[in-house]
Backbone as CSV, one residue per row, in Angstrom:
resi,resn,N_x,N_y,N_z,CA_x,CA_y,CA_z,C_x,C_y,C_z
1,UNK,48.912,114.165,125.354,49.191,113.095,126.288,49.244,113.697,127.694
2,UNK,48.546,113.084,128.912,48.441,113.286,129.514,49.321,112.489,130.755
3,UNK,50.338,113.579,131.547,50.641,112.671,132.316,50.066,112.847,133.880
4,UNK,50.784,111.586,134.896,50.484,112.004,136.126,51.053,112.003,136.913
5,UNK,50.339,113.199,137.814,51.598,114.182,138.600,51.834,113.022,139.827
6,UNK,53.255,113.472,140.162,53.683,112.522,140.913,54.839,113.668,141.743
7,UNK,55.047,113.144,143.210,55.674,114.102,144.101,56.987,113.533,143.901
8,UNK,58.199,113.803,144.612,59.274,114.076,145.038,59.878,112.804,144.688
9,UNK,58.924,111.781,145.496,59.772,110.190,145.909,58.722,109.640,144.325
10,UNK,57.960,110.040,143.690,57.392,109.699,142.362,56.067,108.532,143.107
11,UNK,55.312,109.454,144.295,54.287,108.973,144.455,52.804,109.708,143.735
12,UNK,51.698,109.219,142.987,50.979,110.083,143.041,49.831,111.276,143.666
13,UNK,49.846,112.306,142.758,48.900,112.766,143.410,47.540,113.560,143.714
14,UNK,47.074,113.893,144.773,45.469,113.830,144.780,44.885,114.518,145.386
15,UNK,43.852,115.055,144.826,43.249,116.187,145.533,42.932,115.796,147.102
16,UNK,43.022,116.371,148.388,42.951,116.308,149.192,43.566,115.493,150.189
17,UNK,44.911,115.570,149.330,45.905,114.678,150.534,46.837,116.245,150.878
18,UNK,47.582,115.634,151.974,48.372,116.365,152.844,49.934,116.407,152.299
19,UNK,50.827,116.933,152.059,51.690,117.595,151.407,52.391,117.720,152.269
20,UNK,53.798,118.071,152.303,54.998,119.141,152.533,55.389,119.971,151.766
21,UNK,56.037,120.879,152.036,56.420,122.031,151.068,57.273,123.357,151.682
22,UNK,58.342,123.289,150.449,59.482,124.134,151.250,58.855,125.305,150.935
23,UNK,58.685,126.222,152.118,58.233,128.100,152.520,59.501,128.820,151.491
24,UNK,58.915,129.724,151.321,60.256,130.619,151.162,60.691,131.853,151.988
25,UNK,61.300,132.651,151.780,62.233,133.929,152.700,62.957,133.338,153.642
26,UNK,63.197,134.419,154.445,64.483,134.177,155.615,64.073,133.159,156.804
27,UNK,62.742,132.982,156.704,62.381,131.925,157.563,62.432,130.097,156.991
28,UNK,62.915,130.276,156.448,62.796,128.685,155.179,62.681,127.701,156.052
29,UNK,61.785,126.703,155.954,61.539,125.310,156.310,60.746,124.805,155.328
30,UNK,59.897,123.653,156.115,58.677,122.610,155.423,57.413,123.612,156.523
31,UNK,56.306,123.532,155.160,55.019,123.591,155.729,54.640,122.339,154.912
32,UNK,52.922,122.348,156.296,52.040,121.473,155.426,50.663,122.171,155.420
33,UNK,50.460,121.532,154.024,49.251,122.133,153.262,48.433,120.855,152.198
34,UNK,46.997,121.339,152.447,46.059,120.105,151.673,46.181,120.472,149.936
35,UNK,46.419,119.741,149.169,45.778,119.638,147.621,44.475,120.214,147.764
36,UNK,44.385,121.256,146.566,42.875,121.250,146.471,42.915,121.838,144.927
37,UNK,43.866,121.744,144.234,43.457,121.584,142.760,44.718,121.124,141.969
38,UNK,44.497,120.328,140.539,45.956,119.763,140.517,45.818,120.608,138.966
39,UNK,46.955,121.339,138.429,46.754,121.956,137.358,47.555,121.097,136.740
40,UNK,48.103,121.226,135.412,49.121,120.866,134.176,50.185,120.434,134.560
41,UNK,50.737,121.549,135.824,52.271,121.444,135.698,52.736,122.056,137.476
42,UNK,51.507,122.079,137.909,51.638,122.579,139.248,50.551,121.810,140.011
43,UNK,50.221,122.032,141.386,49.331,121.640,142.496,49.161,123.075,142.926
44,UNK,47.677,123.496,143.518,47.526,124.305,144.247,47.320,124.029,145.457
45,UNK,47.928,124.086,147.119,47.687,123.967,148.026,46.756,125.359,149.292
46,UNK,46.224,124.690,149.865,45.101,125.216,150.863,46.695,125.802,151.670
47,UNK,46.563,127.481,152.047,47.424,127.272,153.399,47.129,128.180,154.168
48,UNK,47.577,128.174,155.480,46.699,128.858,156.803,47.676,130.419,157.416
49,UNK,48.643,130.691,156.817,49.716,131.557,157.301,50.129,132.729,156.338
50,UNK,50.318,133.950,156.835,50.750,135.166,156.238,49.435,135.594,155.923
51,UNK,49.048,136.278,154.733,48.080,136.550,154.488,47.919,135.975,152.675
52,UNK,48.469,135.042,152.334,48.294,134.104,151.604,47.211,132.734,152.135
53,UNK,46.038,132.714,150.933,44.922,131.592,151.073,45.268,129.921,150.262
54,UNK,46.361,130.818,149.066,46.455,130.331,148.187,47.786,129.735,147.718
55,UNK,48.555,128.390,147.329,50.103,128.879,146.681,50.078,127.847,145.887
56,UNK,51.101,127.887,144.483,51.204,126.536,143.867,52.674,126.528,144.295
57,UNK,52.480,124.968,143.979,54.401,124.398,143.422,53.749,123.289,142.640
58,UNK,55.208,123.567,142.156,55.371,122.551,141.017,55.314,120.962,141.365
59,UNK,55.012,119.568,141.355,55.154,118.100,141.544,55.819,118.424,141.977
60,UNK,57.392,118.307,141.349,58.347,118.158,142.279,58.998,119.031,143.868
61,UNK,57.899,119.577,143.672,58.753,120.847,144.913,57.799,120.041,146.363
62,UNK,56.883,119.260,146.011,56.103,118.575,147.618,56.253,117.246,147.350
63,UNK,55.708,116.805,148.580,56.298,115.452,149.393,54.970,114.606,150.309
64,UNK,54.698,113.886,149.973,53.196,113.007,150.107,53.683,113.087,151.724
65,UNK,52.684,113.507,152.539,52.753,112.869,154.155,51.741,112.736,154.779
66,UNK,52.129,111.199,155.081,50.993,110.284,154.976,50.821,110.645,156.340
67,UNK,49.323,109.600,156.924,48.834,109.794,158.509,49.392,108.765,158.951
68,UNK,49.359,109.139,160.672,49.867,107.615,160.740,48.817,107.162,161.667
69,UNK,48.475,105.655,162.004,47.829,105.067,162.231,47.043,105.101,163.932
């Protein structure tokens, strides 16, 4: 059975939408980063900083943010 992944507030989600996502170390905040593959039990996001190309989290660890108009 297959389910579907759904973020934070239990919106779904999709390759090539825009995200939040808590960083880790001593610098901790929100980044944002695009979907670009959705696995089993994680999302892999696109990201532009450190010398990381690549990161997953889990559904629940991001947050749909939308454009605004």
């Amino acid at each position: 059975m297959s389910t579907v992944p759904k973020d934070v507030t239990g919106r779904e989600l999709k390759v090539g939408q825009r995200v939040a996502y808590q960083t880790t170390g001593e610098g901790k905040g929100l980044a944002l980063a695009e979907i670009i593959k959705i696995n089993p039990k994680t999302i892999t996001v696109n990201v532009k900083h450190w010398n990381d190309k690549y990161l997953t989290r889990p559904f629940s660890g991001v947050c749909i943010v939308e454009d605004r108009p």
